Each structure stands twice: as structure tokens, then as C-alpha cells.
Coordinates of C-alpha atoms in Angstrom, one line a residue:
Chain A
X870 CA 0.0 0.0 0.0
X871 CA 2.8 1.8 0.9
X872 CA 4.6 1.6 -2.3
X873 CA 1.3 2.2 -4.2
X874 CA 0.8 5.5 -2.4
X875 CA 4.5 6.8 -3.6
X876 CA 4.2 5.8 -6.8
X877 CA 0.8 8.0 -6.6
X878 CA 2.4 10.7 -5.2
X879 CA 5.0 10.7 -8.1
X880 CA 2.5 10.6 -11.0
X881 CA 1.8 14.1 -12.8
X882 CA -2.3 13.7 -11.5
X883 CA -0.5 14.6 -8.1
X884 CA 2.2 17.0 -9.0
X885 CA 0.3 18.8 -11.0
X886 CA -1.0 22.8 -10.0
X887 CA -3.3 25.4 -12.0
X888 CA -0.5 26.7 -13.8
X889 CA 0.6 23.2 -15.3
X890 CA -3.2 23.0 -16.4
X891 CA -3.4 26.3 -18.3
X892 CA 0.0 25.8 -20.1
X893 CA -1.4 22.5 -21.3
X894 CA -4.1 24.7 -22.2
X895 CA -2.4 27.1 -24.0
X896 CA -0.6 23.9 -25.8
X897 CA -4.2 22.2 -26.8
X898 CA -5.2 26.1 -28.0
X899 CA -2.0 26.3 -30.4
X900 CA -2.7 22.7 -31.7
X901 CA -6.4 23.6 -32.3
X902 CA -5.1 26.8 -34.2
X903 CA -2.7 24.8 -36.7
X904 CA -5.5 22.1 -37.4
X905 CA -8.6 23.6 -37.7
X906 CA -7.9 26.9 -38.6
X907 CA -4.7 26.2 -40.6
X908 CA -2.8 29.1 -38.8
X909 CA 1.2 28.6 -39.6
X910 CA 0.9 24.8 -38.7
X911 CA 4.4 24.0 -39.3
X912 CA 5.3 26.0 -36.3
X913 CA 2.5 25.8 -34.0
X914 CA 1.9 22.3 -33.9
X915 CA 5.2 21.4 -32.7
X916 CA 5.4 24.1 -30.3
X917 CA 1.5 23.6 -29.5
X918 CA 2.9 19.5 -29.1
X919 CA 6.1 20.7 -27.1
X920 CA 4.0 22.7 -24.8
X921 CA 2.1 20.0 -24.1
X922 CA 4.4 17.5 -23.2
X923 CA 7.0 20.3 -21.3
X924 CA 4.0 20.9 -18.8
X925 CA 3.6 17.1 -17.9
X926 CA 4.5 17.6 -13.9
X927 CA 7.1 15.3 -13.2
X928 CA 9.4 14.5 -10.0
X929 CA 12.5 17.0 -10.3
X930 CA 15.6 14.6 -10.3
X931 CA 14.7 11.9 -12.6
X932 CA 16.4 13.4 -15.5
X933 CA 13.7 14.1 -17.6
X934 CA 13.0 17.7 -17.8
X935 CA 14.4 19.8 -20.6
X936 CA 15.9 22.2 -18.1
X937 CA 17.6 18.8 -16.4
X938 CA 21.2 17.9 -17.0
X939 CA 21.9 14.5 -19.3
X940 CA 17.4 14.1 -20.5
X941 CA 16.7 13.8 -23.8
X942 CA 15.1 17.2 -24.1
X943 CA 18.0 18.9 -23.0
X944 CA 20.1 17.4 -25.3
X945 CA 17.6 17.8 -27.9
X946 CA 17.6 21.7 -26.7
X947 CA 20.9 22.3 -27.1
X948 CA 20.3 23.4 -30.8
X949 CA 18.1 26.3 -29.4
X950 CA 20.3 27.1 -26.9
X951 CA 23.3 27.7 -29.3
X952 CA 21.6 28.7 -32.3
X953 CA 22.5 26.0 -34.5
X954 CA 18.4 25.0 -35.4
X955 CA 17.9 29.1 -36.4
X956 CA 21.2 28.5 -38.8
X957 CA 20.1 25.7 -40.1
X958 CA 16.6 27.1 -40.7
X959 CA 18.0 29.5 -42.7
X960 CA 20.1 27.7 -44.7
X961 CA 16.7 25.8 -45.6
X962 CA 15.1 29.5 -46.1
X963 CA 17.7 30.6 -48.8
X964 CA 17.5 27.3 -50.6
X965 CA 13.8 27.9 -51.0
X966 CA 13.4 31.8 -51.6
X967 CA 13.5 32.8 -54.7
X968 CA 15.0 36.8 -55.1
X969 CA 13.9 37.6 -59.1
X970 CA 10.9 39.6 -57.9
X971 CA 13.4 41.7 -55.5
X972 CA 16.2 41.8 -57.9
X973 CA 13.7 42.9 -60.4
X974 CA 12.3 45.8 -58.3
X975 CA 15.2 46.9 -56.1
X976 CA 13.5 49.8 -54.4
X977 CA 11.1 47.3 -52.5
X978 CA 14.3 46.4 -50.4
X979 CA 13.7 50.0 -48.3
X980 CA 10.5 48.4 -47.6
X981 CA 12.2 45.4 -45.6
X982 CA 14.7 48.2 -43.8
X983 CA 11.8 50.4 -43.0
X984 CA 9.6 47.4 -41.3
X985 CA 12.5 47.0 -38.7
X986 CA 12.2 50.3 -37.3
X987 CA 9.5 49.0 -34.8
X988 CA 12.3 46.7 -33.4
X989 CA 14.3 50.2 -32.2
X990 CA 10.9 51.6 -30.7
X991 CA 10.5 48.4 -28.7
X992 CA 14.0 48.3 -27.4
X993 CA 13.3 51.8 -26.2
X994 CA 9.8 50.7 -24.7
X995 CA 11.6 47.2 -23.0
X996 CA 14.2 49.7 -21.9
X997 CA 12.1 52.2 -19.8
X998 CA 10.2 49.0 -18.6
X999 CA 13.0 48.4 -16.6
X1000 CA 14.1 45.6 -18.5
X1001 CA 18.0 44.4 -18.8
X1002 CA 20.0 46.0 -22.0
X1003 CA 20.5 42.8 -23.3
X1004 CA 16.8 41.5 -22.4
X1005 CA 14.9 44.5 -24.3
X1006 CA 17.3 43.6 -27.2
X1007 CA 15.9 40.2 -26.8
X1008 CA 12.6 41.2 -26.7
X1009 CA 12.5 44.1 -29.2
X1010 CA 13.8 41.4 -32.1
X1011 CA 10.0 40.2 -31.5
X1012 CA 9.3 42.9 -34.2
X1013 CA 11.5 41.2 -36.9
X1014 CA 8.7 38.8 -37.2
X1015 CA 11.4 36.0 -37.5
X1016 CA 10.8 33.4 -35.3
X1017 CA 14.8 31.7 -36.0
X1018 CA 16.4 35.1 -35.5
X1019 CA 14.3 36.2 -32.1
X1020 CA 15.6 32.4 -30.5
X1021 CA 19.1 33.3 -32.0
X1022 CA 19.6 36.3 -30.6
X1023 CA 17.7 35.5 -27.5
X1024 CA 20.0 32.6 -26.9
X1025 CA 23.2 34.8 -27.4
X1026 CA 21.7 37.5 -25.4
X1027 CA 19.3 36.2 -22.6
X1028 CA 19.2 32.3 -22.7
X1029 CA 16.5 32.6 -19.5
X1030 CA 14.1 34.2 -22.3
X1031 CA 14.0 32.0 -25.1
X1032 CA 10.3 30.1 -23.9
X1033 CA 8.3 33.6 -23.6
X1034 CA 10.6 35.0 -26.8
X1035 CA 10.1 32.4 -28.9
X1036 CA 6.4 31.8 -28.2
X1037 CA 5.5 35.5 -28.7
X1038 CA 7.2 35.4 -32.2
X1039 CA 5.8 32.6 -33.5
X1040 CA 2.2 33.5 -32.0
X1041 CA 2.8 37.0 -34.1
X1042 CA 3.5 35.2 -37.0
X1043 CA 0.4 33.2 -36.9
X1044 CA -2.3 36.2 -36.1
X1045 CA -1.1 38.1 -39.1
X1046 CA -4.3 37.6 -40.6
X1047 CA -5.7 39.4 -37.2
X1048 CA -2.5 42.0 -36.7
X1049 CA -2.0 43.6 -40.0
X1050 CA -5.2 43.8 -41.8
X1051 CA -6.8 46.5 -39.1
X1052 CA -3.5 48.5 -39.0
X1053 CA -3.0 48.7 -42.8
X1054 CA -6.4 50.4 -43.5
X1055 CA -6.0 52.6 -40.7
X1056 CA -3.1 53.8 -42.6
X1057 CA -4.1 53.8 -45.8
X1058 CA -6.9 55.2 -48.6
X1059 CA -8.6 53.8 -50.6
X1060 CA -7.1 54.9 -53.6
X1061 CA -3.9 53.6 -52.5
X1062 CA -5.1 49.7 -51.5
X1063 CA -6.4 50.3 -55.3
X1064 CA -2.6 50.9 -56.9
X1065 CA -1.9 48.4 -59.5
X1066 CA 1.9 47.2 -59.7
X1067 CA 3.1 46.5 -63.0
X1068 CA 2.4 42.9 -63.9
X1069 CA 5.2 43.0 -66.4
X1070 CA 8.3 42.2 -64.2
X1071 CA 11.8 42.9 -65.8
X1072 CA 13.7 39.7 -66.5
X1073 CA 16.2 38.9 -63.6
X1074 CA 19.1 36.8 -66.0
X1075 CA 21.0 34.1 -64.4
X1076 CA 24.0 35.4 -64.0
X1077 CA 22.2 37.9 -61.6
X1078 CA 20.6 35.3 -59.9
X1079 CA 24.3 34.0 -59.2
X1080 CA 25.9 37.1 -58.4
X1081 CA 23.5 38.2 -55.8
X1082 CA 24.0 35.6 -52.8
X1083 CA 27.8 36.9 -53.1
X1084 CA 27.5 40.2 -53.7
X1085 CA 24.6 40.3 -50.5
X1086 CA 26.9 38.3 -48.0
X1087 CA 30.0 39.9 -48.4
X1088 CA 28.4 43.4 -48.0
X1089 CA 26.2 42.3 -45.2
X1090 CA 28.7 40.3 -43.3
X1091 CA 31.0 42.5 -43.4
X1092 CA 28.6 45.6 -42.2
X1093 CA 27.2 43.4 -39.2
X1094 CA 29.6 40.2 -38.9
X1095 CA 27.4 38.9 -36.1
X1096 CA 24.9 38.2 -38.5
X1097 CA 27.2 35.8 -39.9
X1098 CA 25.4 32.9 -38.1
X1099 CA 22.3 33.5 -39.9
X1100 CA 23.1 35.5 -42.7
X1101 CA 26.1 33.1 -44.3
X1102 CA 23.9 29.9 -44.4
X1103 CA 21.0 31.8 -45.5
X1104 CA 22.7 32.8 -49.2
X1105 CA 24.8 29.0 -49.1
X1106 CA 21.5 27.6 -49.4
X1107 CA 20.4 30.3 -52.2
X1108 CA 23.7 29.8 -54.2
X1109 CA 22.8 26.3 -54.3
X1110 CA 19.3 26.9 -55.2
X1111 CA 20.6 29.0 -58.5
X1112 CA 23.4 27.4 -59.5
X1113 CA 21.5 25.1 -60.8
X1114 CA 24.8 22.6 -60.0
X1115 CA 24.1 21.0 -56.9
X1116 CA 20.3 20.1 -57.2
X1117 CA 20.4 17.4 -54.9
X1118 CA 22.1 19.7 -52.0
X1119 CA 19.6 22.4 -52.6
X1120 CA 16.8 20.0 -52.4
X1121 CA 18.1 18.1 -49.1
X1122 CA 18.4 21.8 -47.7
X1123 CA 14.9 22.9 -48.8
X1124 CA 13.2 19.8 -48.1
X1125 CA 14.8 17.0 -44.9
X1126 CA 17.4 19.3 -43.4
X1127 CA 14.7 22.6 -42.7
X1128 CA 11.8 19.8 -41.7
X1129 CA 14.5 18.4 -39.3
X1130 CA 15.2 21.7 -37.8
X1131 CA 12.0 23.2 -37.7
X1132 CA 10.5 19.8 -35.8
X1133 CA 13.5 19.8 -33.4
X1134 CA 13.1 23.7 -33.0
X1135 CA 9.2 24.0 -32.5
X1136 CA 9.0 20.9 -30.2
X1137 CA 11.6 22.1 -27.8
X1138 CA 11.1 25.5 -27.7
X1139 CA 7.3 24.3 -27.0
X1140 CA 9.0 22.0 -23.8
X1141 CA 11.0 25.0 -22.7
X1142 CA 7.7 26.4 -21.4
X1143 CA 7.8 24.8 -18.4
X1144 CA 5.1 26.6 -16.0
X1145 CA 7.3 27.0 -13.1
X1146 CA 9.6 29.0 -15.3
X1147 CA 7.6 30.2 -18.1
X1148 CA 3.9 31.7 -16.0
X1149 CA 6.0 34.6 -14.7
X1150 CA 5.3 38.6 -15.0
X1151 CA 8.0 39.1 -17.3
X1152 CA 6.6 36.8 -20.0
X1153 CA 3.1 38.7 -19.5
X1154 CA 5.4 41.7 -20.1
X1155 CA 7.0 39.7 -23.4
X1156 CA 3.6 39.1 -24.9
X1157 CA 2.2 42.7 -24.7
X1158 CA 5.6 44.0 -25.7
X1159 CA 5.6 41.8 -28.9
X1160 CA 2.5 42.8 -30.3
X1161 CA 3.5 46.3 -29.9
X1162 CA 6.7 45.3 -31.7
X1163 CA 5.1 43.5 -34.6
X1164 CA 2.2 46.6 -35.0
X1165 CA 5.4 49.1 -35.0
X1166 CA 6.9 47.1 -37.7
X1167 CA 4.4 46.3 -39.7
X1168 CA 3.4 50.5 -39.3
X1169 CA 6.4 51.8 -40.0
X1170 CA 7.2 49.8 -42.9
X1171 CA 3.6 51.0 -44.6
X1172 CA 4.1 54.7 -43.6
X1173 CA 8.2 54.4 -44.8
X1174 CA 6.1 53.3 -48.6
X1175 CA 3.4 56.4 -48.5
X1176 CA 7.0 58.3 -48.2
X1177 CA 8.9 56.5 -50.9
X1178 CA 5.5 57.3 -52.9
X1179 CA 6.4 61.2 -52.4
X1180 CA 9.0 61.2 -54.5
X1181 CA 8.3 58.1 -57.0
X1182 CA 7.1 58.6 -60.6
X1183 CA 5.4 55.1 -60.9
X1184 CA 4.1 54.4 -57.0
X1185 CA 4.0 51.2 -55.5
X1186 CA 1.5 49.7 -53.2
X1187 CA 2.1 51.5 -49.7
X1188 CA 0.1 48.3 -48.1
X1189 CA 3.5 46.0 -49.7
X1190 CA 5.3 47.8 -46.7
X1191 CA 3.5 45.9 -44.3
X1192 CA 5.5 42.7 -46.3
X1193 CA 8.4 44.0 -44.9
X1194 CA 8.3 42.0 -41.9
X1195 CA 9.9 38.6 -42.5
X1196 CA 7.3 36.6 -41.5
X1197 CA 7.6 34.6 -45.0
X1198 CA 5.4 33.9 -46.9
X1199 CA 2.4 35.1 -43.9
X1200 CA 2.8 38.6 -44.4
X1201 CA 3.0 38.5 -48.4
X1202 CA 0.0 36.1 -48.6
X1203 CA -1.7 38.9 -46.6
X1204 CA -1.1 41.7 -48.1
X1205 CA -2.0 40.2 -51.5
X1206 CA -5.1 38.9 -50.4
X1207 CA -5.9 42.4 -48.8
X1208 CA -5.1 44.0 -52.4
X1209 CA -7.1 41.4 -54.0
X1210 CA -10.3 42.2 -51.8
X1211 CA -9.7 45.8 -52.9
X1212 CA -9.5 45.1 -56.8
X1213 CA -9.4 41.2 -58.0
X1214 CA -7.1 41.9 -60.5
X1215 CA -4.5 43.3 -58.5
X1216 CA -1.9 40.9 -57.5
X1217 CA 0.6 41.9 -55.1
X1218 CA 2.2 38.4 -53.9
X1219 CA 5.5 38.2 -55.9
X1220 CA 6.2 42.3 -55.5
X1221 CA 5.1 40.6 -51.4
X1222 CA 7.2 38.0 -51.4
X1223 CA 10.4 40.3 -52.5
X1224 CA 9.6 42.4 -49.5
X1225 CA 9.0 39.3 -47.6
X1226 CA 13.3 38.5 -48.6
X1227 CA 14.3 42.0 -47.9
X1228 CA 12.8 41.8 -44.2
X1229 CA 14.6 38.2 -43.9
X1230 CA 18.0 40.2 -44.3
X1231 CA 17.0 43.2 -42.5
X1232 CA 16.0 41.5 -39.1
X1233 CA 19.1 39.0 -39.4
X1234 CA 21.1 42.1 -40.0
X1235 CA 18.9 43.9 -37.1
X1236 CA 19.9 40.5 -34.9
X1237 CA 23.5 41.2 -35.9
X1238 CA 23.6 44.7 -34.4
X1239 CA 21.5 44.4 -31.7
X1240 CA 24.6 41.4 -30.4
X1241 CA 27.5 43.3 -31.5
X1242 CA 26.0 46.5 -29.1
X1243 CA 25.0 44.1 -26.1
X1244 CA 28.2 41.9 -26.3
X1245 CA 30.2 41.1 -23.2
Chain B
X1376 CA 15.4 51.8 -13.1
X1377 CA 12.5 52.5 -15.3
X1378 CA 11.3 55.3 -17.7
X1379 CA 12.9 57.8 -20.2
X1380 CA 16.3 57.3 -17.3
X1381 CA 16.7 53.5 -17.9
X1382 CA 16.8 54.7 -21.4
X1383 CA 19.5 56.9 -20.9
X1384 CA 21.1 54.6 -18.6
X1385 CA 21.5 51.8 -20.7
X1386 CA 22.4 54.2 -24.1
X1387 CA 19.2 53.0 -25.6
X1388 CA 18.9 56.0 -27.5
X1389 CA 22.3 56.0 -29.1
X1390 CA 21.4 52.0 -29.9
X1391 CA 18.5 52.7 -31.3
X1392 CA 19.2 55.3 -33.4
X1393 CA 22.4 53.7 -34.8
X1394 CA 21.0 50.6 -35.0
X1395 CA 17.9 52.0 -37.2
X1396 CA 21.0 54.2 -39.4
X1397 CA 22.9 51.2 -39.9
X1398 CA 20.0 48.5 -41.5
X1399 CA 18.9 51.7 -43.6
X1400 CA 21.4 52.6 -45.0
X1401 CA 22.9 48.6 -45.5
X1402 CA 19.7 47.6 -47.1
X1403 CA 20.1 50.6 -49.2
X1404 CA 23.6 49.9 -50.4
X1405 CA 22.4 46.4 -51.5
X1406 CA 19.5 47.6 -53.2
X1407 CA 21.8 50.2 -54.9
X1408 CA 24.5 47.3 -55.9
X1409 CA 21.5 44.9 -57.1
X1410 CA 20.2 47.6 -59.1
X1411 CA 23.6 47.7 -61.1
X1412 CA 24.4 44.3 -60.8
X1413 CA 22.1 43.8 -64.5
X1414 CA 24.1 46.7 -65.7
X1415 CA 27.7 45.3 -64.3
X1416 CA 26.9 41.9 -65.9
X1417 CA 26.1 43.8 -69.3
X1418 CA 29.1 45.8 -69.5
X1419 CA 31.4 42.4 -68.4
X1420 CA 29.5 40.3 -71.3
X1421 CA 29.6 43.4 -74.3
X1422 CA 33.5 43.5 -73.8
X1423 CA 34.1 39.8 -73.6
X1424 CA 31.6 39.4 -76.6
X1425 CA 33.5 42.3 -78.4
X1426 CA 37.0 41.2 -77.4
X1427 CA 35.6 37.3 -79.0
X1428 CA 34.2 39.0 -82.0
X1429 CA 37.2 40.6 -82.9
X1430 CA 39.4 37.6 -82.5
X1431 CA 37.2 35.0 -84.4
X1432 CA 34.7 34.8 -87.1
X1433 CA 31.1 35.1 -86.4
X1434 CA 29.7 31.2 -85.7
X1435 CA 26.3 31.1 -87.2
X1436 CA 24.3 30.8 -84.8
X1437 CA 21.9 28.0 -84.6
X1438 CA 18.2 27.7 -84.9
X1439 CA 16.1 29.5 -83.0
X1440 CA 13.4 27.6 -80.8
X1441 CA 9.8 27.7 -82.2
X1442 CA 7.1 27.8 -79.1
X1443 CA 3.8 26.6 -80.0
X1444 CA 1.4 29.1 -81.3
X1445 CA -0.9 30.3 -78.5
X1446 CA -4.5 30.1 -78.5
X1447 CA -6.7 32.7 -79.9
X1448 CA -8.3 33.5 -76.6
X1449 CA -7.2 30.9 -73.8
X1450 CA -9.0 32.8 -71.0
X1451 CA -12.3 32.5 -72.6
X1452 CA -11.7 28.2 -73.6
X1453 CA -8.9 27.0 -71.0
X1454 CA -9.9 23.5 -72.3
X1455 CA -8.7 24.3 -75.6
X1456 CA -5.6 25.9 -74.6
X1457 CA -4.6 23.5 -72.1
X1458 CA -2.8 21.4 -74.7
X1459 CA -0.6 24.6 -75.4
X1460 CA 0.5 25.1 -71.9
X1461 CA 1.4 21.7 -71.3
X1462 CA 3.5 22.1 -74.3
X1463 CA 5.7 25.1 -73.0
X1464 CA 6.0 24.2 -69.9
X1465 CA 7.2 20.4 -70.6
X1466 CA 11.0 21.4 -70.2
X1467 CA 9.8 22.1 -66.1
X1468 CA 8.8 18.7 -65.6
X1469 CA 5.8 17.0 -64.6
X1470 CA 5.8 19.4 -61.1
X1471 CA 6.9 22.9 -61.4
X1472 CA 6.6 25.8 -59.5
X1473 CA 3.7 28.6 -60.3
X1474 CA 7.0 30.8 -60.6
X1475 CA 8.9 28.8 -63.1
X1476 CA 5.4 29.1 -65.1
X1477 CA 4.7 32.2 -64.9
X1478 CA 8.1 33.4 -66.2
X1479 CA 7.5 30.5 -69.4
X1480 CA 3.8 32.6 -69.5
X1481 CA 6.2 36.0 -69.7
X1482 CA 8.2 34.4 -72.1
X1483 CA 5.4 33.5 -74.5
X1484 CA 4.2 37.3 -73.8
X1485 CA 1.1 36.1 -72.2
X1486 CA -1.1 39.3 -71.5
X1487 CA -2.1 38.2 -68.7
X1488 CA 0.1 35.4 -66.7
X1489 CA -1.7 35.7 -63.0
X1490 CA -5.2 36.0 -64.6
X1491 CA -4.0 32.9 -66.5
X1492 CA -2.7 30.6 -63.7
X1493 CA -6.0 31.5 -61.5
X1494 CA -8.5 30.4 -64.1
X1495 CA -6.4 26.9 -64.4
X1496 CA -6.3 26.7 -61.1
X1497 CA -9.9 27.8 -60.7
X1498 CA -10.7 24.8 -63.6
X1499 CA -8.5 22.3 -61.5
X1500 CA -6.7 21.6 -64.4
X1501 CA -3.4 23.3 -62.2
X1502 CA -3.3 21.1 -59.4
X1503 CA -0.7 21.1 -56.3
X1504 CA 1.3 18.5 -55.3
X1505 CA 1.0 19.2 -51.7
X1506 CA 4.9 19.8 -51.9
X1507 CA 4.9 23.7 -53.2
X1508 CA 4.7 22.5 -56.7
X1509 CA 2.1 22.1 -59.2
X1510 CA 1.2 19.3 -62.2
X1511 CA -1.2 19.4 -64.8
X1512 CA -4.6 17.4 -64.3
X1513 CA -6.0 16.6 -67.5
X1514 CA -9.6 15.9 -67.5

């Protein structure tokens, strides 16, 4: 009886305390959100999934914890904790994205600068929240919209904040259809939802195709080396892609490697919610400053297009700004479908998609600086 | 410490305007250099093909390749025209990407490549894979 009544006391029924039951909660909502509603279900149902099982109470000791020396989650972790998954996820990224659209319109590059302003306004906010230098830094990389690069830099910078981090981005990235819509019509008419972009697209040759991952990492690297992480495996995997030489590595990349990653990222960083060290004010704090991250970024990248449009002979779509977050393809898929409410035959997604890019190289360079100022 | 003094404190406003300088103007440099990048390639191949022209005979150049003849009016028949586009896009494949097909629908100066794509889609005779790629479906 005795030995029954231990092993009771052991058992996650007894362990268990509100908070365990509204992370699990919080883990059923996320899986809910990825299958019936479809909402980025490549990321939230392993992190909906690794929520799940990270808030299973168990009997600290046993090893099996992901915060817990020599358990398989921690090992498992340790990609998060380094940053090796985010590099590898973006080796997958560049093997996948295709830059014709952005090497074909240029300009919409300023777009995927512009959308990274609201990471500066959040640092400031996180800053006079009374938040650590290198914990707003942390947090205000929420804006990028990039889930790799928040759980890269949040793993150089402020390891303790990876759960709350990496959950808020991801979450972001899934209610774009809720986020941006509201705050692009506030900003814009009408008449400028209705602006056509040309569906003639100059034609990007080959040997620009090739020359671009070069040209792009030797003058990003070498402006914000910390980037290198991110930034260097990003174009490896889009040489591949174009060179046309190597179809086999380009596919592995695109394909096995980034599914690999992405399971191994999302599940953990799901399990690295544990309740006892996740449910605290700080993460409350995370949440609210996120969203006011990702509606900065996705503000100042459509206001920094109504400016470009001051000056431009042949305007472009002010709403493409709000593309200038890197929450690829989400964001793109958005704003197209927002122009093609507007006007059917408007189709926005491939001038989207090259905004899309530009913000995957602006918040990785953004993630770069923000580590080179906070280092040591 | 909290407020506009943690700010100060921690140089937040120096970081945050240099920061927000720095991505600018980097993202504007590349866009500059991919801007010339066409123009850079141009100038390389004119003076290599100018340097080879002077050194050797002209080759004759082989023949050109004939695409099939579009339909009169694909949008308004896609049945019809179906046969044509599985013609110019055979070199993709059976799967290919909408991307790859839209540039072949450039190519073959398709007035209207998006409208195009939708209405096969639309006719389900553009179907996806389920692996980001699309095959035709013949009916």
C-alpha cells in the first residue's frame, strides 16, 4: 500500500497545480489553431505539441526535464540554446526563396529596412520598462517577425528568455491575418489599396541570380559580422538553389534538413515552457511587448512606402510595406489577399514575397547589431 | 530603473538610433549594388563578346526555338488551350513551381500570366502537389 501511495504521489495527476493545467491549455489552443484553422501549422503544432508535453508535472531529479542535466530534451535543446536550429533554418530558407521579384524591383528592399524600425521603438519601450539591455534587445527582435532570429539572438543574449521569446514570435507570426489587416487600412486610402503594380516584371538573367547571394553576403557580413550565423547559411542555401549545379544539396536543404530543424526547434522550444519557469510577470510583459513590436513594424514599414511614394514617378502599393516584416510567406500572402479584396485583378504576392526577402535580411542584420552592441 | 532614465542609462537612445541608421542605409547599399548588378553583368559580357568578335569569325548561330502558337483566346476556352500550356512548360517537368510558369507565360508574352494561372487553377486543371509544386490534371 505503501509503495502504491508513492508511486501516486509521483504521477503528474499529483504533481500537478493550475499553472501546469493552463500551459497545457495554452498547448491544446496552439494545436487547435494549426489544425482547424490552418494558422502557420508548421510552427505551432510542434510548439503547441512541445508545450504539451514540457508541462507534464514530473518529480525533479529523474532526468527528464528539458531544463535537467543528461534528459533527452535537454540534449535535444541544445540546438536552441546555441543557435545551431535558427542556422540551419535559414540555410533551408535561402535554398527555397526565390529573389527575381526583389532583384527585379530593387526599391522594395527600403521596404524590408523600413519594417524593422519598430524593433528600435521596442528596445526603447523594454528599456524604460525596466528591462536588462540585453533582455529588451531580446525582446524588441519580436518585431522582426522572424521566429529563427528572435531564438538566436535570445540565446546569445538572454538564454533565460527563449520560452516567452520564442512563443510571442511565433504566436505574431500566426495572427497576421488578425494584426495587420486593421492596421494597414488605418493607414491607408482607398485609392492607395487600389494601386496596380506592373504585372510585367523585368527579367532577372541568371548570372544575376548568381551574383546576388555573393554580392549580399560579403556586404552584409562584413557591415554586421554577427549576423554571420544566420546571414552566411542563408545565401549558401540560395547559391545552391541557382546554380543550378548541386540540385540534390539544394533539395536536401529545402526539403529534410529545414523539416529536421523546424520539428527539433518548435518541439523544444514548446518543452522550454515549463510553467514553473515560463507563468511569470515578465513573460506577461514579453507578450504585450511583442504585439507592440510586430504593430510598430508592420506601421512603419507602410508609412516608410506612403514616403517612398512622395518622391516616386510610378508608385507602388504602400500596403507592400506591411510585407516588410519577415514573417515569410504570412505577411505577403496577406497583403496580396488584402489588395485582392480591394480590386481582383490586383496581384501583389510576388512584388510581397520580395519584400518578404528584404525583411529576412533586414532582421538578421537587425539581430547582428542588436549582439555586437550588447556583447560582453 | 525604469522610464525615459533607464533609457539613458542603458544608451538605448544611441542604440537605437544607430541601429535603425545602420540596417537603412545597409539595405540601401544592397538595393543600390543589385540595381547595377544587371548593368555590371552587361558591360562584363559586351566587352568579352567584343574582345571574342574581334578575335574569331562570327559562328552562325543555330536555330532558333519555335514555341507553339498560343491560343486565340485561352482565358475565354482554357480547355482548348490546355494542350498549349502543357507544351511550354514540358522542359519544367511534370511538377513545377507557379514561378517557373509564370516566367514560361512572360516568355510567350502572355497578357495576362496571374489571370491565366488563377482560371487553371480555378478549372482544376493546375493542381498542387502538396509539396509547393504544381502538375497538370487533364480531365
Amino acid at each position: 500500500m505503501e509503495l502504491f501511495l508513492q508511486f501516486l504521489h509521483n504521477t503528474g495527476y499529483y504533481l500537478a497545480d493550475y499553472r501546469y493545467v493552463l500551459m497545457i491549455g495554452i498547448g491544446i489552443f496552439f494545436v487547435t489553431l494549426a489544425i482547424a484553422k490552418n494558422y502557420e501549422p508548421l510552427l505551432l503544432l510542434p510548439i503547441g505539441f512541445g508545450i504539451i508535453v514540457g508541462n507534464i508535472p514530473f518529480f525533479k531529479g529523474f532526468g527528464l526535464g528539458i531544463y535537467e542535466n543528461n534528459s533527452v530534451l535537454h540534449y535535444l535543446y541544445f540546438g536552441v540554446r546555441t543557435g545551431l536550429y535558427p542556422s540551419i533554418v535559414f540555410l533551408g530558407l535561402g535554398a527555397m526563396t526565390d529573389f527575381s521579384s526583389l532583384l527585379a524591383w530593387p526599391k522594395l528592399m527600403l521596404l524590408g529596412a523600413a519594417a524593422q524600425m519598430g524593433i528600435y521603438f521596442t528596445l526603447l519601450s523594454a528599456l524604460a520598462l525596466g528591462f536588462l539591455p540585453k533582455e529588451a534587445a531580446s525582446i524588441a527582435i519580436i518585431g522582426g517577425a522572424d521566429g529563427p532570429t528572435s531564438i538566436f539572438l535570445t540565446a546569445k543574449l538572454a538564454p533565460h528568455l527563449i520560452g516567452p521569446i520564442a512563443i510571442a514570435a511565433y504566436s505574431y507570426m500566426a495572427l497576421i491575418p488578425i494584426i495587420q489587416p486593421p492596421i494597414i487600412r488605418l493607414l491607408t486610402t482607398k485609392k492607395e489599396r487600389l494601386i496596380h503594380m506592373p504585372e510585367e516584371q523585368r527579367k532577372v538573367s541568371r548570372k544575376e541570380l548568381l551574383a546576388f547571394p555573393v554580392a549580399a553576403v560579403i556586404l552584409c557580413c562584413f557591415l554586421a559580422p554577427a549576423s554571420i550565423p544566420l546571414l552566411g547559411p542563408f545565401f549558401f542555401g540560395n547559391l545552391m538553389k541557382v546554380s543550378g549545379v548541386v540540385d540534390r544539396l539544394a533539395k536536401t536543404a529545402s526539403s529534410a534538413i529545414i523539416d529536421t530543424a523546424t520539428i527539433f526547434l518548435g518541439f523544444t522550444v514548446g518543452a522550454s515552457t515549463q510553467a514553473d519557469v515560463f507563468l511569470t510577470p515578465k513573460s506577461v510583459l514579453i507578450f504585450c511587448l511583442g504585439a507592440v513590436a510586430f504593430s510598430l513594424a508592420t506601421a512603419s514599414g507602410v508609412l516608410f512606402a506612403k514616403i517612398m511614394n512622395l518622391f516616386l514617378k510610378d508608385k507602388i502599393n504602400p500596403m507592400l510595406g506591411a510585407a516588410g516584416v519577415s514573417a515569410v510567406p504570412g505577411s505577403a500572402r496577406e497583403v496580396h489577399l488584402l489588395g485582392q479584396k480591394e480590386d481582383p485583378s490586383n496581384y501583389l504576392l510576388m512584388y510581397g514575397m520580395a519584400c518578404n526577402a528584404s525583411g529576412v535580411i533586414g532582421s538578421a542584420i537587425c539581430a547582428g547589431i542588436l549582439w555586437s552592441f550588447n556583447v560582453g | 530603473m525604469y522610464g525615459l532614465e533607464a533609457i539613458s542609462a542603458a544608451n538605448g537612445w544611441a542604440q537605437a538610433a544607430t541601429g535603425a541608421t545602420i540596417v537603412m542605409l545597409g539595405l540601401s547599399a544592397l538595393a543600390f549594388v543589385i540595381s547595377r548588378i544587371g548593368f555590371i553583368i552587361d558591360l562584363m559580357e559586351n566587352a568579352t563578346s567584343k574582345k571574342k568578335s574581334d578575335q574569331i569569325p562570327a559562328e552562325q548561330s543555330g536555330p532558333e526555338k519555335i514555341l507553339p502558337q498560343p491560343p486565340a483566346d485561352p482565358l475565354e476556352n482554357p480547355e482548348a488551350a490546355l494542350e498549349y500550356y502543357r507544351l511550354i512548360t514540358a522542359e519544367l517537368g511534370e511538377k513545377f513551381s507557379l514561378i517557373d510558369f509564370h516566367k514560361i507565360l512572360q516568355q510567350a508574352s502572355d497578357p495576362h500570366p496571374h489571370l491565366t494561372i488563377r482560371t487553371l487553377r480555378e478549372k482544376g486543371y493546375l493542381v498542387a502537389t502538396g509539396d509547393g509544386l504544381f502538375r497538370w490534371q487533364i480531365p
